[in-house]
Tab-separated table of C-alpha atoms and ligand atoms in Angstrom:
chain	number	residue	atom	x	y	z
A	4	UNK	CA	10.834	19.231	-1.107
A	5	UNK	CA	6.959	18.814	-1.131
A	6	UNK	CA	5.154	21.575	-1.875
A	7	UNK	CA	2.810	21.986	1.325
A	8	UNK	CA	-1.203	21.539	0.852
A	9	UNK	CA	-3.651	21.361	3.271
A	10	UNK	CA	-4.840	18.756	4.370
A	11	UNK	CA	-7.809	17.542	3.255
A	12	UNK	CA	-9.935	17.125	5.899
A	13	UNK	CA	-9.065	19.340	9.776
A	14	UNK	CA	-6.371	18.192	11.595
A	15	UNK	CA	-6.704	18.816	15.809
A	16	UNK	CA	-4.472	22.311	16.587
A	17	UNK	CA	-1.505	20.497	17.296
A	18	UNK	CA	-0.754	19.221	14.327
A	19	UNK	CA	-0.948	21.630	11.838
A	20	UNK	CA	1.881	23.031	11.616
A	21	UNK	CA	5.480	21.491	10.360
A	22	UNK	CA	6.601	21.105	13.164
A	23	UNK	CA	4.194	19.912	15.337
A	24	UNK	CA	3.727	17.002	13.004
A	25	UNK	CA	7.448	16.279	13.426
A	26	UNK	CA	7.435	16.043	16.721
A	27	UNK	CA	3.692	14.408	17.172
A	28	UNK	CA	4.601	11.803	15.599
A	29	UNK	CA	8.664	11.624	16.885
A	30	UNK	CA	6.825	11.006	19.978
A	31	UNK	CA	4.177	8.764	18.722
A	32	UNK	CA	7.466	6.909	17.578
A	33	UNK	CA	9.482	7.287	20.797
A	34	UNK	CA	6.561	6.320	22.478
A	35	UNK	CA	6.829	2.949	20.784
A	36	UNK	CA	10.196	2.504	21.258
A	37	UNK	CA	12.027	2.754	17.666
A	38	UNK	CA	13.295	7.102	17.279
A	39	UNK	CA	17.041	6.592	16.394
A	40	UNK	CA	19.710	9.363	15.973
A	41	UNK	CA	18.146	10.338	12.227
A	42	UNK	CA	15.300	11.663	13.474
A	43	UNK	CA	16.711	14.027	16.187
A	44	UNK	CA	17.533	15.949	12.844
A	45	UNK	CA	15.039	19.026	12.420
A	46	UNK	CA	12.571	19.132	9.896
A	47	UNK	CA	13.754	20.891	7.091
A	48	UNK	CA	11.776	23.595	5.176
A	49	UNK	CA	8.754	22.668	4.445
A	50	UNK	CA	9.033	19.206	4.397
A	51	UNK	CA	9.058	16.855	6.992
A	52	UNK	CA	12.120	14.361	7.758
A	53	UNK	CA	10.755	10.859	6.619
A	54	UNK	CA	10.159	7.796	8.734
A	55	UNK	CA	13.561	7.501	11.567
A	56	UNK	CA	13.319	3.723	11.072
A	57	UNK	CA	15.063	1.473	10.331
A	58	UNK	CA	16.822	-0.128	12.411
A	59	UNK	CA	14.760	-3.414	13.229
A	60	UNK	CA	13.911	-3.635	9.304
A	61	UNK	CA	15.721	-6.443	7.378
A	62	UNK	CA	17.862	-4.610	5.213
A	63	UNK	CA	16.549	-4.717	1.572
A	64	UNK	CA	18.919	-3.444	-1.779
A	65	UNK	CA	17.258	-0.134	-2.466
A	66	UNK	CA	17.745	0.702	1.052
A	67	UNK	CA	20.081	4.146	-0.527
A	68	UNK	CA	16.713	5.631	-1.791
A	69	UNK	CA	15.124	6.096	1.303
A	70	UNK	CA	13.831	7.575	4.081
A	71	UNK	CA	11.924	10.651	1.932
A	72	UNK	CA	10.464	13.665	2.969
A	73	UNK	CA	7.077	13.317	4.346
A	74	UNK	CA	4.036	14.316	3.041
A	75	UNK	CA	1.929	16.179	5.539
A	76	UNK	CA	-1.176	16.305	3.317
A	77	UNK	CA	-1.361	12.227	4.454
A	78	UNK	CA	-1.329	12.170	8.165
A	79	UNK	CA	-3.381	9.824	10.738
A	80	UNK	CA	-4.068	11.489	13.165
A	81	UNK	CA	-6.704	9.268	15.133
A	82	UNK	CA	-4.589	6.888	16.440
A	83	UNK	CA	-0.795	5.688	16.381
A	84	UNK	CA	1.696	4.337	13.990
A	85	UNK	CA	1.638	0.147	13.803
A	86	UNK	CA	4.978	-0.698	15.136
A	87	UNK	CA	6.917	-1.875	12.670
A	88	UNK	CA	8.268	-5.566	13.589
A	89	UNK	CA	4.045	-6.274	13.629
A	90	UNK	CA	3.997	-4.231	9.751
A	91	UNK	CA	6.436	-6.574	9.082
A	92	UNK	CA	5.732	-10.188	10.693
A	93	UNK	CA	1.987	-10.002	10.349
A	94	UNK	CA	1.315	-10.207	6.357
A	95	UNK	CA	-0.834	-11.787	3.941
A	96	UNK	CA	1.141	-12.786	0.794
A	97	UNK	CA	-0.774	-16.460	-0.550
A	98	UNK	CA	2.939	-17.387	-2.311
A	99	UNK	CA	4.368	-17.966	0.145
A	100	UNK	CA	2.045	-19.162	3.484
A	101	UNK	CA	-1.403	-18.715	4.123
A	102	UNK	CA	0.639	-18.207	7.862
A	103	UNK	CA	0.599	-14.955	8.170
A	104	UNK	CA	3.320	-15.044	10.471
A	105	UNK	CA	4.950	-17.720	8.853
A	106	UNK	CA	5.368	-15.217	4.967
A	107	UNK	CA	8.584	-13.480	6.601
A	108	UNK	CA	10.436	-16.687	7.660
A	109	UNK	CA	9.846	-17.891	3.624
A	110	UNK	CA	10.771	-15.331	1.642
A	111	UNK	CA	14.664	-15.538	2.427
A	112	UNK	CA	15.142	-16.783	-1.747
A	113	UNK	CA	13.009	-14.735	-3.249
A	114	UNK	CA	15.112	-12.354	-5.541
A	115	UNK	CA	13.550	-8.754	-5.518
A	116	UNK	CA	17.379	-7.052	-7.231
A	117	UNK	CA	17.190	-6.498	-10.027
A	118	UNK	CA	13.397	-6.603	-10.658
A	119	UNK	CA	11.586	-5.217	-13.938
A	120	UNK	CA	8.314	-3.489	-13.775
A	121	UNK	CA	6.466	-3.973	-17.469
A	122	UNK	CA	4.132	-1.314	-18.946
A	123	UNK	CA	1.382	-2.377	-21.191
A	124	UNK	CA	-1.358	-2.853	-23.279
A	125	UNK	CA	-3.449	0.530	-24.562
A	126	UNK	CA	-0.841	2.920	-23.962
A	127	UNK	CA	1.726	5.357	-25.823
A	128	UNK	CA	4.587	4.312	-24.100
A	129	UNK	CA	4.701	0.744	-23.243
A	130	UNK	CA	7.763	-1.362	-22.469
A	131	UNK	CA	9.717	-2.707	-19.775
A	132	UNK	CA	11.833	-0.948	-17.439
A	133	UNK	CA	13.986	-1.387	-14.553
A	134	UNK	CA	12.510	-1.308	-11.081
A	135	UNK	CA	15.521	1.889	-10.107
A	136	UNK	CA	14.623	3.956	-13.411
A	137	UNK	CA	10.774	4.069	-11.447
A	138	UNK	CA	12.031	5.293	-7.911
A	139	UNK	CA	14.692	7.530	-9.983
A	140	UNK	CA	11.774	9.305	-12.596
A	141	UNK	CA	9.397	10.074	-9.822
A	142	UNK	CA	9.800	12.250	-6.702
A	143	UNK	CA	9.666	10.078	-4.024
A	144	UNK	CA	7.509	10.614	-0.725
A	145	UNK	CA	6.464	8.785	2.374
A	146	UNK	CA	2.535	8.865	3.638
A	147	UNK	CA	1.498	7.528	5.972
A	148	UNK	CA	-2.120	6.100	5.589
A	149	UNK	CA	-4.772	3.648	7.335
A	150	UNK	CA	-4.346	-0.044	5.571
A	151	UNK	CA	-7.558	-2.454	6.259
A	152	UNK	CA	-7.727	-5.762	5.821
A	153	UNK	CA	-11.179	-7.124	5.197
A	154	UNK	CA	-10.433	-10.062	7.975
A	155	UNK	CA	-11.719	-6.416	9.947
A	156	UNK	CA	-8.158	-6.291	10.920
A	157	UNK	CA	-6.268	-2.333	11.019
A	158	UNK	CA	-2.890	-1.188	10.087
A	159	UNK	CA	-1.470	2.109	10.623
A	160	UNK	CA	1.496	2.651	8.207
A	161	UNK	CA	3.858	4.785	6.842
A	162	UNK	CA	4.969	4.378	3.792
A	163	UNK	CA	6.835	5.484	1.206
A	164	UNK	CA	6.606	5.632	-3.083
A	165	UNK	CA	4.955	7.458	-5.865
A	166	UNK	CA	1.542	8.052	-6.667
A	167	UNK	CA	0.717	5.631	-9.342
A	168	UNK	CA	-0.793	8.906	-11.407
A	169	UNK	CA	2.606	9.531	-11.755
A	170	UNK	CA	3.590	6.184	-13.597
A	171	UNK	CA	0.195	6.852	-15.969
A	172	UNK	CA	1.148	10.014	-17.112
A	173	UNK	CA	4.262	8.255	-18.109
A	174	UNK	CA	2.443	5.357	-19.861
A	175	UNK	CA	0.244	7.833	-21.623
A	176	UNK	CA	-2.757	5.079	-21.902
A	177	UNK	CA	-5.256	5.709	-24.848
A	178	UNK	CA	-8.430	6.548	-24.752
A	179	UNK	CA	-9.188	3.531	-25.466
A	180	UNK	CA	-8.256	2.483	-21.490
A	181	UNK	CA	-10.631	2.623	-19.004
A	182	UNK	CA	-8.552	-0.560	-16.225
A	183	UNK	CA	-5.452	-0.960	-15.198
A	184	UNK	CA	-4.984	-4.691	-14.460
A	185	UNK	CA	-2.431	-4.832	-12.101
A	186	UNK	CA	0.555	-8.866	-11.421
A	187	UNK	CA	2.612	-9.978	-8.817
A	188	UNK	CA	5.290	-12.030	-9.296
A	189	UNK	CA	4.868	-15.631	-9.587
A	190	UNK	CA	8.056	-18.650	-8.934
A	191	UNK	CA	6.802	-21.921	-7.521
A	192	UNK	CA	11.033	-21.962	-7.171
A	193	UNK	CA	10.750	-19.760	-4.287
A	194	UNK	CA	7.332	-18.981	-3.579
A	195	UNK	CA	5.986	-21.963	-1.356
A	196	UNK	CA	2.079	-21.003	-1.188
A	197	UNK	CA	2.055	-21.675	-4.994
A	198	UNK	CA	2.215	-24.991	-5.212
A	199	UNK	CA	0.202	-25.327	-2.336
A	200	UNK	CA	-3.062	-23.650	-3.349
A	201	UNK	CA	-2.065	-25.288	-6.488
A	202	UNK	CA	-5.903	-24.874	-7.429
A	203	UNK	CA	-5.656	-20.730	-6.673
A	204	UNK	CA	-6.002	-18.460	-9.978
A	205	UNK	CA	-2.304	-17.894	-10.129
A	206	UNK	CA	-0.055	-15.565	-10.638
A	207	UNK	CA	-2.395	-12.563	-7.617
A	208	UNK	CA	-3.287	-10.124	-9.817
A	209	UNK	CA	-6.162	-7.139	-9.103
A	210	UNK	CA	-7.278	-4.271	-11.068
A	211	UNK	CA	-8.920	-0.686	-11.042
A	212	UNK	CA	-10.489	1.243	-13.166
A	213	UNK	CA	-8.742	3.992	-14.950
A	214	UNK	CA	-10.285	6.587	-12.669
A	215	UNK	CA	-9.527	4.393	-8.989
A	216	UNK	CA	-5.815	4.285	-10.195
A	217	UNK	CA	-5.411	8.219	-11.712
A	218	UNK	CA	-6.754	9.047	-7.863
A	219	UNK	CA	-4.113	10.930	-5.521
A	220	UNK	CA	-4.746	8.033	-2.964
A	221	UNK	CA	-2.965	5.730	-4.888
A	222	UNK	CA	0.298	4.867	-3.948
A	223	UNK	CA	3.142	2.966	-5.636
A	224	UNK	CA	4.832	1.681	-2.405
A	225	UNK	CA	8.837	1.576	-2.413
A	226	UNK	CA	9.261	2.113	0.943
A	227	UNK	CA	8.034	1.885	4.511
A	228	UNK	CA	8.905	3.605	7.714
A	229	UNK	CA	11.692	4.838	5.903
A	230	UNK	CA	13.873	2.144	4.479
A	231	UNK	CA	13.440	-0.728	1.341
A	232	UNK	CA	10.067	-2.197	1.357
A	233	UNK	CA	10.812	-5.917	2.724
A	234	UNK	CA	9.741	-9.054	0.281
A	235	UNK	CA	6.893	-9.981	2.907
A	236	UNK	CA	5.270	-6.799	2.301
A	237	UNK	CA	5.461	-7.033	-1.547
A	238	UNK	CA	8.588	-6.093	-1.981
A	239	UNK	CA	9.792	-4.002	-4.728
A	240	UNK	CA	7.279	-2.537	-6.041
A	241	UNK	CA	4.037	-2.938	-4.546
A	242	UNK	CA	0.062	-1.059	-4.412
A	243	UNK	CA	-1.517	0.923	-1.888
A	244	UNK	CA	-4.944	1.966	-2.119
A	245	UNK	CA	-6.213	2.610	1.483
A	246	UNK	CA	-9.766	3.441	0.624
A	247	UNK	CA	-10.124	0.146	-0.360
A	248	UNK	CA	-9.682	-3.098	1.155
A	249	UNK	CA	-6.153	-4.826	1.638
A	250	UNK	CA	-5.940	-6.797	-0.996
A	251	UNK	CA	-6.061	-4.346	-3.488
A	252	UNK	CA	-3.227	-3.441	-2.513
A	253	UNK	CA	-1.298	-5.816	-5.005
A	254	UNK	CA	2.507	-7.258	-3.932
A	255	UNK	CA	5.477	-7.614	-5.890
A	256	UNK	CA	3.961	-5.967	-9.245
A	257	UNK	CA	5.453	-6.865	-12.601
A	258	UNK	CA	3.377	-5.432	-14.739
A	259	UNK	CA	1.074	-2.946	-15.637
A	260	UNK	CA	-1.654	-3.359	-18.443
A	261	UNK	CA	-3.778	-0.892	-18.835
A	262	UNK	CA	-7.487	-2.986	-20.547
A	263	UNK	CA	-11.167	-1.806	-22.073
A	264	UNK	CA	-12.891	-4.593	-20.000
A	265	UNK	CA	-13.022	-4.613	-16.492
A	266	UNK	CA	-9.957	-6.795	-15.771
A	267	UNK	CA	-10.625	-10.130	-13.677
A	268	UNK	CA	-9.125	-10.156	-9.855
A	269	UNK	CA	-7.682	-12.674	-7.686
A	270	UNK	CA	-9.858	-12.816	-5.077
A	271	UNK	CA	-13.065	-12.298	-7.002
A	272	UNK	CA	-12.262	-15.497	-9.127
A	273	UNK	CA	-11.455	-17.419	-6.147
A	274	UNK	CA	-14.945	-16.712	-4.397
A	275	UNK	CA	-17.287	-14.562	-6.308
A	276	UNK	CA	-19.432	-14.187	-3.546
A	277	UNK	CA	-17.360	-12.579	-1.063
A	278	UNK	CA	-15.270	-10.370	-2.517
A	279	UNK	CA	-15.786	-7.780	-5.386
A	280	UNK	CA	-13.941	-5.749	-7.938
A	281	UNK	CA	-14.513	-2.435	-5.746
A	282	UNK	CA	-14.118	-3.701	-2.565
A	283	UNK	CA	-14.339	-0.068	-0.770
A	284	UNK	CA	-14.246	-0.061	2.452
A	285	UNK	CA	-17.840	-0.019	4.060
A	286	UNK	CA	-18.664	0.034	7.837
A	287	UNK	CA	-22.609	-0.966	6.046
A	288	UNK	CA	-22.243	-3.682	3.696
A	289	UNK	CA	-20.821	-6.977	5.854
A	290	UNK	CA	-19.198	-9.671	4.246
A	291	UNK	CA	-21.583	-12.295	4.419
A	292	UNK	CA	-18.965	-14.360	7.025
A	293	UNK	CA	-18.931	-11.154	9.721
A	294	UNK	CA	-19.358	-7.152	9.633
A	295	UNK	CA	-17.149	-5.184	9.223
A	296	UNK	CA	-19.045	-2.490	11.573
A	297	UNK	CA	-15.327	-2.319	13.491
A	298	UNK	CA	-12.005	-3.021	12.828
A	299	UNK	CA	-9.597	-4.324	15.391
A	300	UNK	CA	-5.790	-2.671	15.329
A	301	UNK	CA	-3.395	-4.657	15.571
A	302	UNK	CA	-1.006	-5.374	17.718
A	303	UNK	CA	-2.948	-4.228	20.162
A	304	UNK	CA	-7.115	-5.208	19.401
A	305	UNK	CA	-8.245	-2.231	20.213
A	306	UNK	CA	-11.497	-2.235	18.549
A	307	UNK	CA	-12.746	0.568	16.426
A	308	UNK	CA	-15.469	1.305	14.514
A	309	UNK	CA	-14.540	1.102	11.091
A	310	UNK	CA	-14.777	5.167	8.346
A	311	UNK	CA	-16.229	4.229	5.319
A	312	UNK	CA	-13.409	4.167	2.365
A	313	UNK	CA	-11.437	4.014	4.931
A	314	UNK	CA	-11.566	7.600	6.418
A	315	UNK	CA	-10.757	8.503	3.266
A	316	UNK	CA	-13.992	9.536	1.641
A	317	UNK	CA	-13.456	13.484	1.453
A	318	UNK	CA	-10.196	12.242	-1.571
A	319	UNK	CA	-12.457	9.481	-3.432
A	320	UNK	CA	-15.794	10.173	-2.917
A	321	UNK	CA	-16.044	11.890	-6.085
A	322	UNK	CA	-15.228	8.609	-7.947
A	323	UNK	CA	-18.562	6.765	-6.574
A	324	UNK	CA	-21.042	9.430	-7.443
B	27	MTE	N1	0.546	-10.926	-4.734
B	27	MTE	C1	-0.011	-10.713	-3.518
B	27	MTE	N2	-0.875	-9.037	-2.934
B	27	MTE	C2	-0.968	-8.959	-2.022
B	27	MTE	C3	-1.692	-10.690	-1.245
B	27	MTE	C4	-0.902	-11.745	-1.501
B	27	MTE	O1	-1.813	-12.587	-0.721
B	27	MTE	N3	-0.671	-11.650	-2.586
B	27	MTE	N4	-2.311	-10.192	0.031
B	27	MTE	C5	-3.571	-8.970	0.253
B	27	MTE	C6	-3.993	-9.127	1.311
B	27	MTE	S1	-4.966	-9.377	1.444
B	27	MTE	C7	-3.646	-7.592	2.167
B	27	MTE	S2	-4.278	-7.859	3.634
B	27	MTE	C8	-1.861	-7.228	2.191
B	27	MTE	C9	-0.986	-7.141	2.734
B	27	MTE	O2	0.041	-6.568	2.522
B	27	MTE	P1	0.825	-6.165	4.125
B	27	MTE	O3	1.391	-8.307	4.456
B	27	MTE	O4	1.582	-5.192	3.808
B	27	MTE	O5	0.693	-5.551	5.210
B	27	MTE	O6	-1.042	-7.858	0.583
B	27	MTE	C10	-2.405	-7.834	0.027
B	27	MTE	N5	-1.513	-7.768	-1.368
B	28	MO	MO1	-6.181	-8.846	4.040
């Protein structure tokens, strides 16, 4: 069970108790037509049951780890959850295809079990770890986060996983480590997009400062909607940095490396004028080709104002003073 921590921003009166938070969330889920029998169990103790949904997701070898308790500190109250079908069929995963609605149709041969993650570089506890070792080593929790793609669409998703800070603590970086570099799987034999975009700087790679990576918001996600992460969403383990544009949230991670210099990143290498290293969500900094002042909630297309740091200013602004 998770320890209850006061929410980081003011919640409406109706959402301040575990029961009411759980109930209102169930109502959202029921409104979307996917409340199953499991969700009718009462909220237990201080925690809240994790997302009850799993029926419409493709089976995952990691389903047995989920659902996990919802951590209410990370609720989203001003907008509804995105339905799971949208979140699992409208994807950016260029290793497969640049067509968002085609990714989920191309992942069939992508094997995500067994899977190892290499912890490397400037740290005391480097090595190759089975992903199941990580999923049992760190307490898993569910968090509902806004997710904002640089292309100006947004969704709201219940991710399950563990804070990246826990993995960093486990890795024990040395005092020379100032950045964390992440690398995705890259297997052209089962990823048709790699050869189709052969001039791209594969493997997909990303980076954060060590301070950003240690921030409580940075989540290593292995589940979605109370089930194992579908391959199109970056199984078995991907990063979620919800205050940054979606391309920082690297999928299907095989390597986490502690380094002293700012690492190159996939999109910054490809189009340096359009995609920086930091990439924080900011309504006042337009993309060179479009405004970032508003965003489109998928699938309905409702336009809402973009929030600075995607609404997570209170958690992350101390990183940028
Ligand atoms: N390895 C890898 N990770 C990636 C991408 C990618 O193409 N390859 N796309 C990024 C982008 S642009 C976005 S918006 C999100 C999309 O995540 P989703 O499909 O789970 O919504 O994944 C990010 N992580
Ligand atoms: Mo994106």
